[in-house]
XYZ file of C-alpha atoms in Angstrom:
321
model
C 22.352 -68.051 43.862
C 20.191 -65.910 41.615
C 19.628 -63.359 44.389
C 23.368 -63.272 45.047
C 24.187 -62.458 41.398
C 21.600 -59.670 41.394
C 22.988 -58.224 44.635
C 26.529 -58.251 43.268
C 25.428 -56.576 40.050
C 23.531 -53.871 41.912
C 26.524 -53.298 44.187
C 28.837 -52.909 41.180
C 26.429 -50.468 39.551
C 26.128 -48.526 42.790
C 29.890 -48.269 43.188
C 30.361 -47.217 39.564
C 27.664 -44.576 39.396
C 27.421 -43.059 42.822
C 30.030 -44.465 45.107
C 27.205 -45.727 47.443
C 28.923 -44.742 50.652
C 32.288 -46.109 49.598
C 33.905 -42.684 49.913
C 34.088 -42.177 46.125
C 31.759 -39.402 44.966
C 30.573 -38.711 41.410
C 32.262 -35.710 39.764
C 30.326 -32.467 39.746
C 28.611 -31.755 36.435
C 30.454 -29.372 34.145
C 29.083 -25.855 34.150
C 30.102 -23.936 31.024
C 28.474 -20.610 30.298
C 27.135 -20.113 26.801
C 29.245 -17.742 24.734
C 27.729 -15.428 22.137
C 30.711 -13.946 20.310
C 30.106 -10.508 18.864
C 31.840 -9.160 15.755
C 35.210 -7.650 16.657
C 34.227 -4.264 15.202
C 30.814 -4.084 16.898
C 30.747 -0.556 18.320
C 28.451 2.382 18.840
C 28.366 5.118 16.212
C 28.220 8.335 18.211
C 28.803 10.953 15.516
C 26.078 11.551 12.916
C 27.179 11.212 9.285
C 28.227 14.400 7.564
C 25.270 16.277 6.145
C 24.720 15.899 2.436
C 25.813 18.712 0.178
C 23.253 20.006 -2.268
C 23.314 18.262 -5.632
C 21.289 15.906 -7.786
C 23.084 12.715 -6.800
C 21.383 10.588 -9.458
C 22.432 12.578 -12.529
C 24.956 10.731 -14.694
C 26.617 11.150 -18.080
C 24.567 10.373 -21.159
C 25.679 7.108 -22.807
C 27.052 6.986 -26.313
C 26.679 4.100 -28.800
C 28.026 0.821 -27.443
C 30.999 -0.526 -29.408
C 30.977 -4.190 -30.359
C 32.496 -6.522 -27.729
C 36.258 -6.586 -28.099
C 36.294 -3.448 -30.276
C 36.884 -0.898 -27.547
C 38.006 2.623 -28.595
C 41.789 2.980 -28.609
C 43.138 4.683 -25.510
C 39.881 4.277 -23.574
C 39.603 2.710 -20.107
C 37.599 -0.089 -21.716
C 40.507 -0.862 -24.087
C 42.863 -1.063 -21.102
C 40.476 -3.482 -19.367
C 40.216 -5.548 -22.562
C 43.996 -5.716 -22.882
C 44.297 -6.849 -19.253
C 41.856 -9.660 -19.990
C 39.640 -9.186 -16.926
C 37.208 -6.612 -15.571
C 37.958 -6.081 -11.868
C 34.804 -5.395 -9.872
C 34.412 -4.691 -6.160
C 31.447 -6.696 -4.867
C 29.904 -8.072 -1.706
C 29.957 -11.711 -0.687
C 27.837 -11.377 2.458
C 24.559 -9.831 1.285
C 22.085 -12.525 0.323
C 20.321 -11.928 -3.025
C 22.621 -9.092 -4.145
C 26.136 -10.417 -3.592
C 26.727 -13.625 -1.617
C 28.849 -16.737 -1.771
C 26.680 -19.727 -2.613
C 27.590 -22.397 -0.027
C 26.851 -25.185 -2.513
C 28.831 -23.927 -5.517
C 31.315 -21.677 -3.733
C 30.571 -18.996 -6.347
C 29.619 -15.383 -5.625
C 26.103 -14.776 -6.938
C 23.331 -12.188 -6.823
C 21.678 -9.241 -8.548
C 24.776 -7.029 -8.364
C 26.977 -9.853 -9.614
C 24.788 -10.303 -12.682
C 25.016 -6.563 -13.427
C 28.823 -6.810 -13.239
C 28.796 -9.788 -15.590
C 26.711 -7.884 -18.153
C 29.344 -5.125 -18.193
C 32.050 -7.768 -18.730
C 29.955 -9.261 -21.535
C 29.818 -5.859 -23.245
C 33.625 -5.487 -23.123
C 34.707 -9.028 -23.941
C 31.642 -10.794 -25.296
C 32.050 -13.133 -22.294
C 30.344 -12.514 -18.917
C 32.897 -14.722 -17.165
C 35.821 -12.428 -17.946
C 35.298 -10.702 -14.614
C 37.409 -10.755 -11.458
C 35.144 -10.372 -8.437
C 36.975 -8.765 -5.524
C 35.206 -8.800 -2.169
C 35.174 -5.376 -0.495
C 33.344 -4.197 2.604
C 30.934 -1.289 2.406
C 33.540 0.927 4.074
C 36.176 -0.064 1.475
C 34.204 0.853 -1.651
C 35.547 4.389 -2.044
C 39.171 3.499 -1.305
C 39.093 0.506 -3.668
C 38.259 2.872 -6.535
C 40.613 5.671 -5.462
C 43.548 3.259 -5.131
C 42.803 1.534 -8.468
C 42.244 -1.841 -6.818
C 39.116 -2.291 -8.939
C 37.721 -0.824 -12.161
C 34.143 -0.633 -10.872
C 32.177 -1.167 -7.683
C 28.814 -2.923 -7.974
C 27.820 -3.428 -4.347
C 24.458 -1.949 -3.276
C 26.318 1.358 -3.680
C 23.971 4.329 -3.272
C 24.861 7.440 -5.226
C 25.107 10.404 -2.832
C 26.403 13.943 -3.144
C 29.054 13.339 -0.491
C 30.374 10.237 -2.259
C 30.433 12.084 -5.568
C 33.249 14.195 -4.183
C 35.455 11.070 -4.377
C 33.998 8.868 -7.137
C 31.649 9.045 -10.110
C 28.483 7.045 -10.573
C 26.518 5.468 -13.372
C 22.803 5.987 -13.715
C 20.739 4.317 -10.993
C 20.017 0.634 -11.682
C 18.033 -0.240 -8.529
C 15.963 1.828 -6.111
C 15.519 0.766 -2.482
C 13.755 2.002 0.652
C 15.333 1.949 4.116
C 13.194 0.169 6.687
C 13.476 -1.746 9.984
C 14.027 -5.452 10.712
C 13.020 -6.953 14.073
C 12.159 -10.308 15.637
C 8.567 -11.160 14.743
C 7.486 -10.986 18.404
C 9.089 -7.551 18.946
C 7.045 -4.601 20.181
C 8.835 -2.430 17.592
C 6.465 -1.913 14.686
C 7.695 1.391 13.244
C 10.409 4.040 13.554
C 8.334 5.696 16.293
C 9.072 2.705 18.530
C 12.871 2.949 18.198
C 13.407 5.543 20.940
C 15.950 4.181 23.440
C 16.499 1.039 21.356
C 19.727 -0.398 19.947
C 19.816 -0.540 16.143
C 22.474 -2.186 13.976
C 23.754 -0.859 10.630
C 26.671 -1.748 8.377
C 29.606 0.669 8.571
C 30.213 2.698 5.432
C 26.560 2.618 4.345
C 24.004 5.427 4.383
C 21.790 3.611 6.910
C 22.983 5.475 10.030
C 21.925 8.916 8.765
C 18.119 8.572 9.014
C 18.407 7.030 12.483
C 20.155 10.129 13.834
C 17.344 12.251 12.397
C 14.572 10.495 14.341
C 12.866 12.659 16.997
C 13.784 10.237 19.818
C 17.343 9.088 20.500
C 18.441 5.744 19.105
C 21.662 3.890 19.969
C 23.245 3.147 16.582
C 25.761 0.296 16.469
C 27.939 -0.487 13.462
C 29.445 -3.705 12.090
C 31.329 -4.656 8.925
C 28.677 -6.703 7.106
C 24.908 -7.068 7.203
C 25.293 -10.706 8.238
C 27.094 -9.410 11.351
C 23.950 -7.390 12.099
C 21.928 -10.581 11.770
C 24.194 -12.334 14.284
C 23.984 -9.611 16.941
C 20.201 -9.367 16.519
C 19.848 -13.128 16.987
C 22.047 -12.922 20.097
C 19.985 -10.104 21.593
C 22.787 -7.535 21.472
C 20.578 -5.168 19.450
C 16.829 -4.678 19.177
C 16.600 -4.034 15.435
C 18.453 -3.658 12.160
C 17.858 -0.781 9.759
C 18.876 -0.943 6.120
C 17.549 -1.077 2.581
C 14.541 -3.328 2.158
C 16.064 -5.835 -0.302
C 18.964 -6.359 2.109
C 16.565 -6.835 5.026
C 14.387 -9.283 3.090
C 17.545 -11.192 2.273
C 18.165 -11.520 6.032
C 14.572 -12.683 6.542
C 15.225 -15.431 3.986
C 17.995 -16.624 6.325
C 15.903 -16.368 9.512
C 12.123 -16.691 9.239
C 11.701 -15.472 12.829
C 12.312 -11.900 11.631
C 9.999 -9.348 10.033
C 10.436 -6.106 8.085
C 8.222 -3.434 9.657
C 7.261 0.211 9.349
C 7.204 2.787 6.614
C 10.443 3.789 4.857
C 12.730 6.127 6.794
C 15.230 6.648 3.975
C 16.021 5.703 0.389
C 18.853 4.161 -1.581
C 19.659 4.609 -5.284
C 22.118 1.899 -6.329
C 24.559 2.854 -9.065
C 27.860 1.538 -10.386
C 30.826 3.291 -8.800
C 33.607 4.486 -11.141
C 36.924 6.175 -10.276
C 36.979 9.948 -10.693
C 38.129 11.183 -14.073
C 36.859 8.284 -16.235
C 33.901 9.792 -18.121
C 34.283 7.358 -21.021
C 33.879 4.428 -18.661
C 30.833 6.042 -17.006
C 29.211 6.545 -20.436
C 30.055 2.955 -21.410
C 28.491 1.526 -18.232
C 25.403 3.659 -18.809
C 25.193 2.273 -22.326
C 25.213 -1.266 -20.897
C 22.490 -0.346 -18.392
C 20.409 1.169 -21.217
C 20.722 -2.074 -23.170
C 19.727 -4.381 -20.331
C 16.732 -2.196 -19.475
C 15.563 -2.206 -23.092
C 16.144 -5.851 -24.041
C 14.571 -7.410 -20.926
C 17.832 -8.515 -19.298
C 17.218 -6.343 -16.220
C 13.763 -7.858 -15.738
C 15.150 -11.369 -16.189
C 17.823 -10.773 -13.541
C 15.194 -9.317 -11.199
C 12.917 -12.334 -11.658
C 15.765 -14.777 -11.143
C 17.320 -13.108 -8.111
C 14.633 -11.072 -6.376
C 11.234 -12.580 -7.214
C 10.812 -14.031 -3.713
C 10.931 -10.529 -2.217
C 7.535 -9.699 -3.646
C 8.645 -6.124 -4.265
C 7.108 -4.230 -7.163
C 10.318 -3.015 -8.767
C 10.844 -1.785 -12.300
C 14.069 -0.507 -13.841
C 14.661 3.052 -12.576
C 14.336 5.742 -15.232
C 17.829 7.236 -15.755
C 18.552 10.939 -15.581
C 21.427 12.270 -17.675
C 23.508 15.355 -18.170
C 25.463 15.987 -21.377
């Protein structure tokens, strides 16, 4: 009886799992190819950026005395911002350490965000009286031209070409452009980039130095630096090139990556201001002078960027009258 029960059980299992000659076969296993979606705007940049015109891109207007918060000069852009009740600032929400949305709090945080809040503090006496508007790197100029924002604080390098469309504050952070690769990559410097695919963010200055390398590089553009991270992880590019604090921010998100090589370019981050607002430029420069002098800049650096291990001091401003 015991052997009979075992035989019946085995027969039932056989029929269920494999059909066991009954004419019923097990279904073929599903075969689904892995999909690595690429950003919709992922495309090769085939035309080198326009050559820079000759100018001193870092010169800005000398600041005047800062008025007390709330006591903005009548008729000034700062008074208009005060009357509106909010400072509108174009920022990033996808660049870790400088401007990113904290997944825990849902708030946009970072070095650039803290700079924007200090400007709001100087106008209102309250750093929270700021409206952070997310803009892509390619949208920074148009956001100012079309009066969508009062300022742009978004790893925005002052260049002579950009100065044709907007004005800039004094430089508040200095960066070096380098290369990011998987740790096991054979790429160790710019000399190894010949024939390789390199990702940059559209609207940044990062493409320029790559076109100037002695060996040809395939330059591919995306909207945000996190898009570059995705295509590098998927193997669609061999490297990323951008400013070192941005690259180290990507390393913090993927420890299988390394920043390599000597600098191939430089970035001088400044606050972008719409053309024709010299009073606002001078005001922003006054705020930057204050935070350099009273230790606020160093405090923000230590809070936001200490893990980078970069030896960075406040840039020395250069002014015209």
